[in-house]
Structure formats: structure tokens, C-alpha cells
Amino acid sequence: MKLRLPRRALLWGGAVLGALVLWFVAPSVLRRLAFFRVRQVEVVGVKNLDPDAVLSALRLAPKASVFDDTRLLADRVRGLAGVADASVARRLPAALKVIVREVEPVALVPGAGGLVAVDAGGRPLPFDPARAAGGGGLDLPIAQVADSGIVQVLARIQAFDPALFHDIDAARRYEGRDVLLEFGSHRVLLTRDAGPEVMQAVVLVARDLAAKGRPYTELDARYGGQVVVRRRRSA
């Protein structure tokens, strides 16, 4: 007994097979055409990195095509210091769009040639503090050293309350392992493991003092569930 498929099914099957062949074969064929050679590269998402560094990281060949492997190009950009993630999209007929997500800088620390931007792990970033952030410079707290405890506290504040983070002028070690933050004439003392609930308590106390017009110099949040208010700095 012979099974005969309907003509429509045969046509659909042939169309699907043809589409699959075209999907795998077309890029290798089109890659050879000069019409599809890369003539423009758009870089998106760069605030602190040098766009030329991103272009160099792509390592495009003189006859690079938009049909080259975009995953390989994205991997090359991800390997660039200061890049958290990257993707590359085709813009036919002759352009590539590189989308970059940068590593978030957390602090500035003194270095051999001046201030150096570091991430939440204290690792240096290739960002020029004077020219980064779109040319306006990096507005970040200055940390005494690239200590992981200090910068991780700053990173948690940055994620929890960007406005509070923006007001921090400097950060340094205090009494061994604790952290001291400077807000103009005010200081805040924290433990290295201070979480969002501690920071929220500090913000609420500071707002209450400001609303009541009560002057203070220091807020000490190193004691579980309490914020000690001092009019004078502790030794």
C-alpha cells in the first residue's frame, strides 16, 4: 500500500526545506559581495569608555561584511576592560550597531598618575575621570584606598539610593574595619556589611534632624537597629 502525500503538504515541505538551505547558505554567499562590506559602525551605550577603543576591539578586517559572525564580534567587545556586556546587530546593507553596557564605576582612588576609577570589587577601570560621563567628568566619592570593604559599601548605597550616593564626598577606613563616609560637614559611620535597612535608617534620621532644625556632625549606624546622633566628631 502506497501512502501519497497531498500536493499542498509537498509544496510546504519543499518551501521549508528551501528556506532552511537559504538560511544557512545565504550568509556565506552574501559575505563575498562588496555591497555588504561594513562601511559604518554605530556604538551605543558608551559613557565612560573611548568609542575608538570599542571600534579597535572589534578587530574588523579590511573587507569585513555585515554577514560576519556578530557573536564573535560581541565577544571581542566583552573582552575589553570596562565592558560588562555587549551585543552586535546588523543594519543592512553595510552597517553594524554595537550596543555596550559598561561596568558601573563606584569610586575614585588615588593612583600613580592621579585619581583612578574603580568598580565594586576595587578593580581599576580604563575611564578618564576628567573626560568620562559624556565629557562632564566622573562625579564619584573619593575613597582612601581601593579597599573591597569600602567600595562594596559605596556600591550598595549606589544601588539603594542614587541621590544619597551622589552626596557622598569621600570614604575611608575607620577603626580598622569600619567605614566612614563624609557628606560635606557631616559624617556617617557604618560597618562593612551594612545593608539597605541600615542606610534607610540613616536617611530617615538625617531627614528628621533636618526637619526639626537640629544640628549634628556625625551619625553612627554601627549598632544593630540604632543610629547614634553626635554633635561632635568622635575621636
PDB file of N, CA and C in Angstrom, residues 107-209:
ATOM      1  N   ALA A 107      33.855  54.465  42.676  1.00  0.00           N
ATOM      2  CA  ALA A 107      34.647  55.440  43.433  1.00  0.00           C
ATOM      3  C   ALA A 107      35.878  55.835  42.644  1.00  0.00           C
ATOM      4  N   LEU A 108      36.505  56.896  43.105  1.00  0.00           N
ATOM      5  CA  LEU A 108      37.807  57.324  42.598  1.00  0.00           C
ATOM      6  C   LEU A 108      38.828  57.101  43.705  1.00  0.00           C
ATOM      7  N   VAL A 109      39.966  56.513  43.371  1.00  0.00           N
ATOM      8  CA  VAL A 109      41.010  56.276  44.365  1.00  0.00           C
ATOM      9  C   VAL A 109      42.321  56.876  43.855  1.00  0.00           C
ATOM     10  N   PRO A 110      43.196  57.317  44.777  1.00  0.00           N
ATOM     11  CA  PRO A 110      44.485  57.870  44.352  1.00  0.00           C
ATOM     12  C   PRO A 110      45.336  56.804  43.659  1.00  0.00           C
ATOM     13  N   GLY A 111      45.932  57.179  42.533  1.00  0.00           N
ATOM     14  CA  GLY A 111      46.822  56.285  41.794  1.00  0.00           C
ATOM     15  C   GLY A 111      48.122  56.988  41.479  1.00  0.00           C
ATOM     16  N   ALA A 112      48.989  56.295  40.764  1.00  0.00           N
ATOM     17  CA  ALA A 112      50.309  56.854  40.448  1.00  0.00           C
ATOM     18  C   ALA A 112      50.194  58.131  39.618  1.00  0.00           C
ATOM     19  N   GLY A 113      49.237  58.169  38.688  1.00  0.00           N
ATOM     20  CA  GLY A 113      49.114  59.334  37.824  1.00  0.00           C
ATOM     21  C   GLY A 113      47.947  60.230  38.164  1.00  0.00           C
ATOM     22  N   GLY A 114      47.352  60.047  39.328  1.00  0.00           N
ATOM     23  CA  GLY A 114      46.180  60.831  39.724  1.00  0.00           C
ATOM     24  C   GLY A 114      45.063  59.914  40.179  1.00  0.00           C
ATOM     25  N   LEU A 115      43.824  60.387  40.094  1.00  0.00           N
ATOM     26  CA  LEU A 115      42.685  59.596  40.519  1.00  0.00           C
ATOM     27  C   LEU A 115      42.339  58.537  39.477  1.00  0.00           C
ATOM     28  N   VAL A 116      41.960  57.344  39.976  1.00  0.00           N
ATOM     29  CA  VAL A 116      41.614  56.210  39.115  1.00  0.00           C
ATOM     30  C   VAL A 116      40.213  55.729  39.489  1.00  0.00           C
ATOM     31  N   ALA A 117      39.366  55.484  38.497  1.00  0.00           N
ATOM     32  CA  ALA A 117      38.028  54.945  38.745  1.00  0.00           C
ATOM     33  C   ALA A 117      38.121  53.452  39.018  1.00  0.00           C
ATOM     34  N   VAL A 118      37.324  52.976  39.993  1.00  0.00           N
ATOM     35  CA  VAL A 118      37.295  51.548  40.314  1.00  0.00           C
ATOM     36  C   VAL A 118      35.853  51.064  40.354  1.00  0.00           C
ATOM     37  N   ASP A 119      35.685  49.739  40.182  1.00  0.00           N
ATOM     38  CA  ASP A 119      34.350  49.144  40.235  1.00  0.00           C
ATOM     39  C   ASP A 119      34.056  48.658  41.655  1.00  0.00           C
ATOM     40  N   ALA A 120      32.949  47.910  41.814  1.00  0.00           N
ATOM     41  CA  ALA A 120      32.519  47.464  43.140  1.00  0.00           C
ATOM     42  C   ALA A 120      33.476  46.464  43.765  1.00  0.00           C
ATOM     43  N   GLY A 121      34.374  45.896  42.974  1.00  0.00           N
ATOM     44  CA  GLY A 121      35.373  44.978  43.511  1.00  0.00           C
ATOM     45  C   GLY A 121      36.709  45.646  43.765  1.00  0.00           C
ATOM     46  N   GLY A 122      36.781  46.960  43.541  1.00  0.00           N
ATOM     47  CA  GLY A 122      38.034  47.680  43.725  1.00  0.00           C
ATOM     48  C   GLY A 122      38.968  47.569  42.543  1.00  0.00           C
ATOM     49  N   ARG A 123      38.484  47.010  41.425  1.00  0.00           N
ATOM     50  CA  ARG A 123      39.326  46.848  40.233  1.00  0.00           C
ATOM     51  C   ARG A 123      39.352  48.146  39.426  1.00  0.00           C
ATOM     52  N   PRO A 124      40.543  48.546  38.948  1.00  0.00           N
ATOM     53  CA  PRO A 124      40.649  49.787  38.172  1.00  0.00           C
ATOM     54  C   PRO A 124      39.920  49.682  36.835  1.00  0.00           C
ATOM     55  N   LEU A 125      39.343  50.772  36.406  1.00  0.00           N
ATOM     56  CA  LEU A 125      38.618  50.851  35.137  1.00  0.00           C
ATOM     57  C   LEU A 125      39.334  51.837  34.209  1.00  0.00           C
ATOM     58  N   PRO A 126      39.305  51.578  32.905  1.00  0.00           N
ATOM     59  CA  PRO A 126      40.005  52.452  31.956  1.00  0.00           C
ATOM     60  C   PRO A 126      39.201  53.702  31.609  1.00  0.00           C
ATOM     61  N   PHE A 127      38.659  54.359  32.628  1.00  0.00           N
ATOM     62  CA  PHE A 127      37.869  55.567  32.425  1.00  0.00           C
ATOM     63  C   PHE A 127      38.692  56.782  32.856  1.00  0.00           C
ATOM     64  N   ASP A 128      38.738  57.785  32.024  1.00  0.00           N
ATOM     65  CA  ASP A 128      39.419  59.028  32.378  1.00  0.00           C
ATOM     66  C   ASP A 128      38.478  59.856  33.254  1.00  0.00           C
ATOM     67  N   PRO A 129      38.794  60.027  34.547  1.00  0.00           N
ATOM     68  CA  PRO A 129      37.873  60.743  35.448  1.00  0.00           C
ATOM     69  C   PRO A 129      37.522  62.148  34.975  1.00  0.00           C
ATOM     70  N   ALA A 130      38.439  62.787  34.253  1.00  0.00           N
ATOM     71  CA  ALA A 130      38.199  64.162  33.815  1.00  0.00           C
ATOM     72  C   ALA A 130      37.358  64.244  32.551  1.00  0.00           C
ATOM     73  N   ARG A 131      37.340  63.184  31.740  1.00  0.00           N
ATOM     74  CA  ARG A 131      36.663  63.241  30.444  1.00  0.00           C
ATOM     75  C   ARG A 131      35.481  62.290  30.341  1.00  0.00           C
ATOM     76  N   ALA A 132      35.328  61.389  31.284  1.00  0.00           N
ATOM     77  CA  ALA A 132      34.270  60.381  31.207  1.00  0.00           C
ATOM     78  C   ALA A 132      32.896  60.994  31.469  1.00  0.00           C
ATOM     79  N   ALA A 133      31.882  60.120  31.500  1.00  0.00           N
ATOM     80  CA  ALA A 133      30.489  60.538  31.719  1.00  0.00           C
ATOM     81  C   ALA A 133      30.052  61.589  30.698  1.00  0.00           C
ATOM     82  N   GLY A 134      30.358  61.323  29.442  1.00  0.00           N
ATOM     83  CA  GLY A 134      29.917  62.203  28.374  1.00  0.00           C
ATOM     84  C   GLY A 134      30.673  63.512  28.306  1.00  0.00           C
ATOM     85  N   GLY A 135      31.867  63.565  28.914  1.00  0.00           N
ATOM     86  CA  GLY A 135      32.670  64.781  28.862  1.00  0.00           C
ATOM     87  C   GLY A 135      32.564  65.633  30.107  1.00  0.00           C
ATOM     88  N   GLY A 136      31.615  65.326  30.996  1.00  0.00           N
ATOM     89  CA  GLY A 136      31.437  66.136  32.198  1.00  0.00           C
ATOM     90  C   GLY A 136      32.291  65.692  33.365  1.00  0.00           C
ATOM     91  N   GLY A 137      32.990  64.573  33.220  1.00  0.00           N
ATOM     92  CA  GLY A 137      33.806  64.063  34.312  1.00  0.00           C
ATOM     93  C   GLY A 137      33.004  63.163  35.235  1.00  0.00           C
ATOM     94  N   LEU A 138      33.701  62.296  35.952  1.00  0.00           N
ATOM     95  CA  LEU A 138      33.042  61.358  36.858  1.00  0.00           C
ATOM     96  C   LEU A 138      32.804  62.013  38.216  1.00  0.00           C
ATOM     97  N   ASP A 139      31.545  62.102  38.594  1.00  0.00           N
ATOM     98  CA  ASP A 139      31.176  62.665  39.895  1.00  0.00           C
ATOM     99  C   ASP A 139      31.000  61.497  40.868  1.00  0.00           C
ATOM    100  N   LEU A 140      32.108  61.065  41.481  1.00  0.00           N
ATOM    101  CA  LEU A 140      32.109  59.901  42.355  1.00  0.00           C
ATOM    102  C   LEU A 140      32.792  60.227  43.679  1.00  0.00           C
ATOM    103  N   PRO A 141      32.468  59.479  44.739  1.00  0.00           N
ATOM    104  CA  PRO A 141      33.181  59.668  46.006  1.00  0.00           C
ATOM    105  C   PRO A 141      34.658  59.314  45.844  1.00  0.00           C
ATOM    106  N   ILE A 142      35.494  59.988  46.606  1.00  0.00           N
ATOM    107  CA  ILE A 142      36.920  59.657  46.616  1.00  0.00           C
ATOM    108  C   ILE A 142      37.192  58.732  47.792  1.00  0.00           C
ATOM    109  N   ALA A 143      37.634  57.523  47.481  1.00  0.00           N
ATOM    110  CA  ALA A 143      37.934  56.542  48.522  1.00  0.00           C
ATOM    111  C   ALA A 143      39.411  56.624  48.882  1.00  0.00           C
ATOM    112  N   GLN A 144      39.685  56.401  50.152  1.00  0.00           N
ATOM    113  CA  GLN A 144      41.058  56.461  50.629  1.00  0.00           C
ATOM    114  C   GLN A 144      41.948  55.469  49.901  1.00  0.00           C
ATOM    115  N   VAL A 145      41.449  54.233  49.752  1.00  0.00           N
ATOM    116  CA  VAL A 145      42.151  53.167  49.039  1.00  0.00           C
ATOM    117  C   VAL A 145      41.114  52.327  48.308  1.00  0.00           C
ATOM    118  N   ALA A 146      41.585  51.486  47.378  1.00  0.00           N
ATOM    119  CA  ALA A 146      40.686  50.587  46.639  1.00  0.00           C
ATOM    120  C   ALA A 146      40.395  49.357  47.484  1.00  0.00           C
ATOM    121  N   ASP A 147      39.890  49.593  48.668  1.00  0.00           N
ATOM    122  CA  ASP A 147      39.576  48.526  49.614  1.00  0.00           C
ATOM    123  C   ASP A 147      38.201  47.953  49.279  1.00  0.00           C
ATOM    124  N   SER A 148      38.120  46.617  49.183  1.00  0.00           N
ATOM    125  CA  SER A 148      36.854  45.990  48.777  1.00  0.00           C
ATOM    126  C   SER A 148      35.732  46.312  49.762  1.00  0.00           C
ATOM    127  N   GLY A 149      36.050  46.399  51.050  1.00  0.00           N
ATOM    128  CA  GLY A 149      35.018  46.715  52.034  1.00  0.00           C
ATOM    129  C   GLY A 149      34.437  48.099  51.823  1.00  0.00           C
ATOM    130  N   ILE A 150      35.293  49.071  51.543  1.00  0.00           N
ATOM    131  CA  ILE A 150      34.823  50.444  51.328  1.00  0.00           C
ATOM    132  C   ILE A 150      33.998  50.549  50.051  1.00  0.00           C
ATOM    133  N   VAL A 151      34.539  50.042  48.944  1.00  0.00           N
ATOM    134  CA  VAL A 151      33.839  50.217  47.661  1.00  0.00           C
ATOM    135  C   VAL A 151      32.561  49.390  47.601  1.00  0.00           C
ATOM    136  N   GLN A 152      32.490  48.279  48.307  1.00  0.00           N
ATOM    137  CA  GLN A 152      31.253  47.498  48.311  1.00  0.00           C
ATOM    138  C   GLN A 152      30.153  48.214  49.080  1.00  0.00           C
ATOM    139  N   VAL A 153      30.511  48.906  50.160  1.00  0.00           N
ATOM    140  CA  VAL A 153      29.528  49.731  50.859  1.00  0.00           C
ATOM    141  C   VAL A 153      29.024  50.824  49.924  1.00  0.00           C
ATOM    142  N   LEU A 154      29.935  51.464  49.204  1.00  0.00           N
ATOM    143  CA  LEU A 154      29.538  52.504  48.255  1.00  0.00           C
ATOM    144  C   LEU A 154      28.646  51.946  47.155  1.00  0.00           C
ATOM    145  N   ALA A 155      28.958  50.743  46.669  1.00  0.00           N
ATOM    146  CA  ALA A 155      28.156  50.123  45.610  1.00  0.00           C
ATOM    147  C   ALA A 155      26.742  49.823  46.099  1.00  0.00           C
ATOM    148  N   ARG A 156      26.607  49.387  47.339  1.00  0.00           N
ATOM    149  CA  ARG A 156      25.267  49.109  47.878  1.00  0.00           C
ATOM    150  C   ARG A 156      24.460  50.395  48.012  1.00  0.00           C
ATOM    151  N   ILE A 157      25.102  51.457  48.444  1.00  0.00           N
ATOM    152  CA  ILE A 157      24.403  52.743  48.550  1.00  0.00           C
ATOM    153  C   ILE A 157      24.015  53.240  47.157  1.00  0.00           C
ATOM    154  N   GLN A 158      24.907  53.071  46.193  1.00  0.00           N
ATOM    155  CA  GLN A 158      24.627  53.491  44.813  1.00  0.00           C
ATOM    156  C   GLN A 158      23.390  52.789  44.267  1.00  0.00           C
ATOM    157  N   ALA A 159      23.253  51.498  44.572  1.00  0.00           N
ATOM    158  CA  ALA A 159      22.104  50.734  44.090  1.00  0.00           C
ATOM    159  C   ALA A 159      20.841  51.056  44.878  1.00  0.00           C
ATOM    160  N   PHE A 160      20.976  51.307  46.182  1.00  0.00           N
ATOM    161  CA  PHE A 160      19.822  51.532  47.049  1.00  0.00           C
ATOM    162  C   PHE A 160      19.259  52.942  46.923  1.00  0.00           C
ATOM    163  N   ASP A 161      20.157  53.932  46.915  1.00  0.00           N
ATOM    164  CA  ASP A 161      19.713  55.327  46.919  1.00  0.00           C
ATOM    165  C   ASP A 161      20.709  56.177  46.128  1.00  0.00           C
ATOM    166  N   PRO A 162      20.519  56.298  44.799  1.00  0.00           N
ATOM    167  CA  PRO A 162      21.451  57.074  43.973  1.00  0.00           C
ATOM    168  C   PRO A 162      21.618  58.518  44.437  1.00  0.00           C
ATOM    169  N   ALA A 163      20.546  59.122  44.955  1.00  0.00           N
ATOM    170  CA  ALA A 163      20.635  60.513  45.417  1.00  0.00           C
ATOM    171  C   ALA A 163      21.566  60.618  46.628  1.00  0.00           C
ATOM    172  N   LEU A 164      21.438  59.671  47.554  1.00  0.00           N
ATOM    173  CA  LEU A 164      22.321  59.643  48.718  1.00  0.00           C
ATOM    174  C   LEU A 164      23.757  59.407  48.285  1.00  0.00           C
ATOM    175  N   PHE A 165      23.952  58.490  47.354  1.00  0.00           N
ATOM    176  CA  PHE A 165      25.292  58.197  46.844  1.00  0.00           C
ATOM    177  C   PHE A 165      25.919  59.448  46.229  1.00  0.00           C
ATOM    178  N   HIS A 166      25.137  60.209  45.506  1.00  0.00           N
ATOM    179  CA  HIS A 166      25.634  61.416  44.841  1.00  0.00           C
ATOM    180  C   HIS A 166      26.146  62.447  45.841  1.00  0.00           C
ATOM    181  N   ASP A 167      25.622  62.409  47.077  1.00  0.00           N
ATOM    182  CA  ASP A 167      26.004  63.389  48.094  1.00  0.00           C
ATOM    183  C   ASP A 167      27.278  63.003  48.848  1.00  0.00           C
ATOM    184  N   ILE A 168      27.784  61.788  48.646  1.00  0.00           N
ATOM    185  CA  ILE A 168      28.984  61.344  49.369  1.00  0.00           C
ATOM    186  C   ILE A 168      30.220  61.999  48.748  1.00  0.00           C
ATOM    187  N   ASP A 169      31.008  62.653  49.580  1.00  0.00           N
ATOM    188  CA  ASP A 169      32.234  63.291  49.102  1.00  0.00           C
ATOM    189  C   ASP A 169      33.428  62.343  49.168  1.00  0.00           C
ATOM    190  N   ALA A 170      33.540  61.586  50.256  1.00  0.00           N
ATOM    191  CA  ALA A 170      34.709  60.736  50.444  1.00  0.00           C
ATOM    192  C   ALA A 170      34.357  59.556  51.331  1.00  0.00           C
ATOM    193  N   ALA A 171      35.205  58.528  51.264  1.00  0.00           N
ATOM    194  CA  ALA A 171      35.015  57.325  52.092  1.00  0.00           C
ATOM    195  C   ALA A 171      36.388  56.806  52.497  1.00  0.00           C
ATOM    196  N   ARG A 172      36.479  56.324  53.726  1.00  0.00           N
ATOM    197  CA  ARG A 172      37.744  55.777  54.193  1.00  0.00           C
ATOM    198  C   ARG A 172      37.520  54.770  55.304  1.00  0.00           C
ATOM    199  N   ARG A 173      38.580  54.066  55.647  1.00  0.00           N
ATOM    200  CA  ARG A 173      38.519  53.124  56.758  1.00  0.00           C
ATOM    201  C   ARG A 173      38.381  53.878  58.072  1.00  0.00           C
ATOM    202  N   TYR A 174      37.734  53.215  59.020  1.00  0.00           N
ATOM    203  CA  TYR A 174      37.585  53.826  60.337  1.00  0.00           C
ATOM    204  C   TYR A 174      37.722  52.731  61.393  1.00  0.00           C
ATOM    205  N   GLU A 175      38.650  52.940  62.307  1.00  0.00           N
ATOM    206  CA  GLU A 175      38.881  51.998  63.406  1.00  0.00           C
ATOM    207  C   GLU A 175      39.051  50.566  62.904  1.00  0.00           C
ATOM    208  N   GLY A 176      39.912  50.406  61.946  1.00  0.00           N
ATOM    209  CA  GLY A 176      40.217  49.064  61.456  1.00  0.00           C
ATOM    210  C   GLY A 176      39.370  48.628  60.290  1.00  0.00           C
ATOM    211  N   ARG A 177      38.160  48.106  60.574  1.00  0.00           N
ATOM    212  CA  ARG A 177      37.353  47.511  59.510  1.00  0.00           C
ATOM    213  C   ARG A 177      36.068  48.271  59.213  1.00  0.00           C
ATOM    214  N   ASP A 178      35.744  49.285  59.977  1.00  0.00           N
ATOM    215  CA  ASP A 178      34.528  50.040  59.714  1.00  0.00           C
ATOM    216  C   ASP A 178      34.768  51.065  58.606  1.00  0.00           C
ATOM    217  N   VAL A 179      33.672  51.705  58.172  1.00  0.00           N
ATOM    218  CA  VAL A 179      33.738  52.646  57.044  1.00  0.00           C
ATOM    219  C   VAL A 179      33.188  54.001  57.476  1.00  0.00           C
ATOM    220  N   LEU A 180      33.898  55.047  57.128  1.00  0.00           N
ATOM    221  CA  LEU A 180      33.458  56.410  57.409  1.00  0.00           C
ATOM    222  C   LEU A 180      33.147  57.107  56.089  1.00  0.00           C
ATOM    223  N   LEU A 181      31.952  57.666  56.005  1.00  0.00           N
ATOM    224  CA  LEU A 181      31.530  58.409  54.819  1.00  0.00           C
ATOM    225  C   LEU A 181      31.421  59.876  55.169  1.00  0.00           C
ATOM    226  N   GLU A 182      31.889  60.739  54.287  1.00  0.00           N
ATOM    227  CA  GLU A 182      31.828  62.181  54.505  1.00  0.00           C
ATOM    228  C   GLU A 182      30.805  62.804  53.567  1.00  0.00           C
ATOM    229  N   PHE A 183      29.866  63.571  54.176  1.00  0.00           N
ATOM    230  CA  PHE A 183      28.844  64.302  53.432  1.00  0.00           C
ATOM    231  C   PHE A 183      29.010  65.779  53.785  1.00  0.00           C
ATOM    232  N   GLY A 184      29.908  66.480  53.108  1.00  0.00           N
ATOM    233  CA  GLY A 184      30.146  67.864  53.483  1.00  0.00           C
ATOM    234  C   GLY A 184      30.677  67.940  54.903  1.00  0.00           C
ATOM    235  N   SER A 185      29.949  68.636  55.783  1.00  0.00           N
ATOM    236  CA  SER A 185      30.366  68.761  57.184  1.00  0.00           C
ATOM    237  C   SER A 185      29.858  67.619  58.050  1.00  0.00           C
ATOM    238  N   HIS A 186      29.100  66.703  57.471  1.00  0.00           N
ATOM    239  CA  HIS A 186      28.544  65.575  58.219  1.00  0.00           C
ATOM    240  C   HIS A 186      29.328  64.295  57.929  1.00  0.00           C
ATOM    241  N   ARG A 187      29.296  63.373  58.888  1.00  0.00           N
ATOM    242  CA  ARG A 187      29.941  62.075  58.722  1.00  0.00           C
ATOM    243  C   ARG A 187      28.960  60.972  59.103  1.00  0.00           C
ATOM    244  N   VAL A 188      29.100  59.821  58.448  1.00  0.00           N
ATOM    245  CA  VAL A 188      28.296  58.643  58.764  1.00  0.00           C
ATOM    246  C   VAL A 188      29.245  57.463  58.965  1.00  0.00           C
ATOM    247  N   LEU A 189      29.063  56.740  60.057  1.00  0.00           N
ATOM    248  CA  LEU A 189      29.881  55.572  60.356  1.00  0.00           C
ATOM    249  C   LEU A 189      29.049  54.316  60.135  1.00  0.00           C
ATOM    250  N   LEU A 190      29.618  53.360  59.392  1.00  0.00           N
ATOM    251  CA  LEU A 190      28.930  52.118  59.048  1.00  0.00           C
ATOM    252  C   LEU A 190      29.878  50.941  59.232  1.00  0.00           C
ATOM    253  N   THR A 191      29.293  49.765  59.404  1.00  0.00           N
ATOM    254  CA  THR A 191      30.091  48.551  59.322  1.00  0.00           C
ATOM    255  C   THR A 191      30.212  48.163  57.856  1.00  0.00           C
ATOM    256  N   ARG A 192      31.157  47.290  57.544  1.00  0.00           N
ATOM    257  CA  ARG A 192      31.374  46.902  56.148  1.00  0.00           C
ATOM    258  C   ARG A 192      30.205  46.117  55.561  1.00  0.00           C
ATOM    259  N   ASP A 193      29.424  45.474  56.416  1.00  0.00           N
ATOM    260  CA  ASP A 193      28.302  44.667  55.921  1.00  0.00           C
ATOM    261  C   ASP A 193      26.968  45.406  56.024  1.00  0.00           C
ATOM    262  N   ALA A 194      27.006  46.717  56.178  1.00  0.00           N
ATOM    263  CA  ALA A 194      25.768  47.495  56.288  1.00  0.00           C
ATOM    264  C   ALA A 194      24.895  47.284  55.060  1.00  0.00           C
ATOM    265  N   GLY A 195      23.630  46.933  55.310  1.00  0.00           N
ATOM    266  CA  GLY A 195      22.700  46.668  54.222  1.00  0.00           C
ATOM    267  C   GLY A 195      21.731  47.814  54.005  1.00  0.00           C
ATOM    268  N   PRO A 196      20.770  47.650  53.088  1.00  0.00           N
ATOM    269  CA  PRO A 196      19.808  48.714  52.770  1.00  0.00           C
ATOM    270  C   PRO A 196      19.015  49.201  53.971  1.00  0.00           C
ATOM    271  N   GLU A 197      18.691  48.297  54.909  1.00  0.00           N
ATOM    272  CA  GLU A 197      17.886  48.714  56.063  1.00  0.00           C
ATOM    273  C   GLU A 197      18.652  49.696  56.940  1.00  0.00           C
ATOM    274  N   VAL A 198      19.969  49.505  57.048  1.00  0.00           N
ATOM    275  CA  VAL A 198      20.794  50.430  57.827  1.00  0.00           C
ATOM    276  C   VAL A 198      20.862  51.786  57.133  1.00  0.00           C
ATOM    277  N   MET A 199      21.050  51.759  55.823  1.00  0.00           N
ATOM    278  CA  MET A 199      21.138  53.008  55.066  1.00  0.00           C
ATOM    279  C   MET A 199      19.811  53.770  55.100  1.00  0.00           C
ATOM    280  N   GLN A 200      18.710  53.027  55.049  1.00  0.00           N
ATOM    281  CA  GLN A 200      17.398  53.669  55.127  1.00  0.00           C
ATOM    282  C   GLN A 200      17.219  54.347  56.484  1.00  0.00           C
ATOM    283  N   ALA A 201      17.683  53.678  57.560  1.00  0.00           N
ATOM    284  CA  ALA A 201      17.588  54.267  58.898  1.00  0.00           C
ATOM    285  C   ALA A 201      18.396  55.560  58.979  1.00  0.00           C
ATOM    286  N   VAL A 202      19.582  55.559  58.379  1.00  0.00           N
ATOM    287  CA  VAL A 202      20.424  56.766  58.372  1.00  0.00           C
ATOM    288  C   VAL A 202      19.715  57.899  57.642  1.00  0.00           C
ATOM    289  N   VAL A 203      19.116  57.599  56.491  1.00  0.00           N
ATOM    290  CA  VAL A 203      18.419  58.623  55.711  1.00  0.00           C
ATOM    291  C   VAL A 203      17.246  59.197  56.503  1.00  0.00           C
ATOM    292  N   LEU A 204      16.478  58.331  57.161  1.00  0.00           N
ATOM    293  CA  LEU A 204      15.314  58.788  57.929  1.00  0.00           C
ATOM    294  C   LEU A 204      15.721  59.669  59.100  1.00  0.00           C
ATOM    295  N   VAL A 205      16.784  59.284  59.792  1.00  0.00           N
ATOM    296  CA  VAL A 205      17.261  60.087  60.925  1.00  0.00           C
ATOM    297  C   VAL A 205      17.759  61.447  60.440  1.00  0.00           C
ATOM    298  N   ALA A 206      18.517  61.446  59.338  1.00  0.00           N
ATOM    299  CA  ALA A 206      19.031  62.707  58.799  1.00  0.00           C
ATOM    300  C   ALA A 206      17.890  63.637  58.377  1.00  0.00           C
ATOM    301  N   ARG A 207      16.859  63.080  57.767  1.00  0.00           N
ATOM    302  CA  ARG A 207      15.716  63.891  57.356  1.00  0.00           C
ATOM    303  C   ARG A 207      14.976  64.445  58.562  1.00  0.00           C
ATOM    304  N   ASP A 208      14.828  63.629  59.598  1.00  0.00           N
ATOM    305  CA  ASP A 208      14.124  64.072  60.803  1.00  0.00           C
ATOM    306  C   ASP A 208      14.884  65.206  61.478  1.00  0.00           C
ATOM    307  N   LEU A 209      16.209  65.074  61.565  1.00  0.00           N
ATOM    308  CA  LEU A 209      17.022  66.130  62.182  1.00  0.00           C
ATOM    309  C   LEU A 209      16.932  67.425  61.390  1.00  0.00           C
TER     310      LEU A 209
END
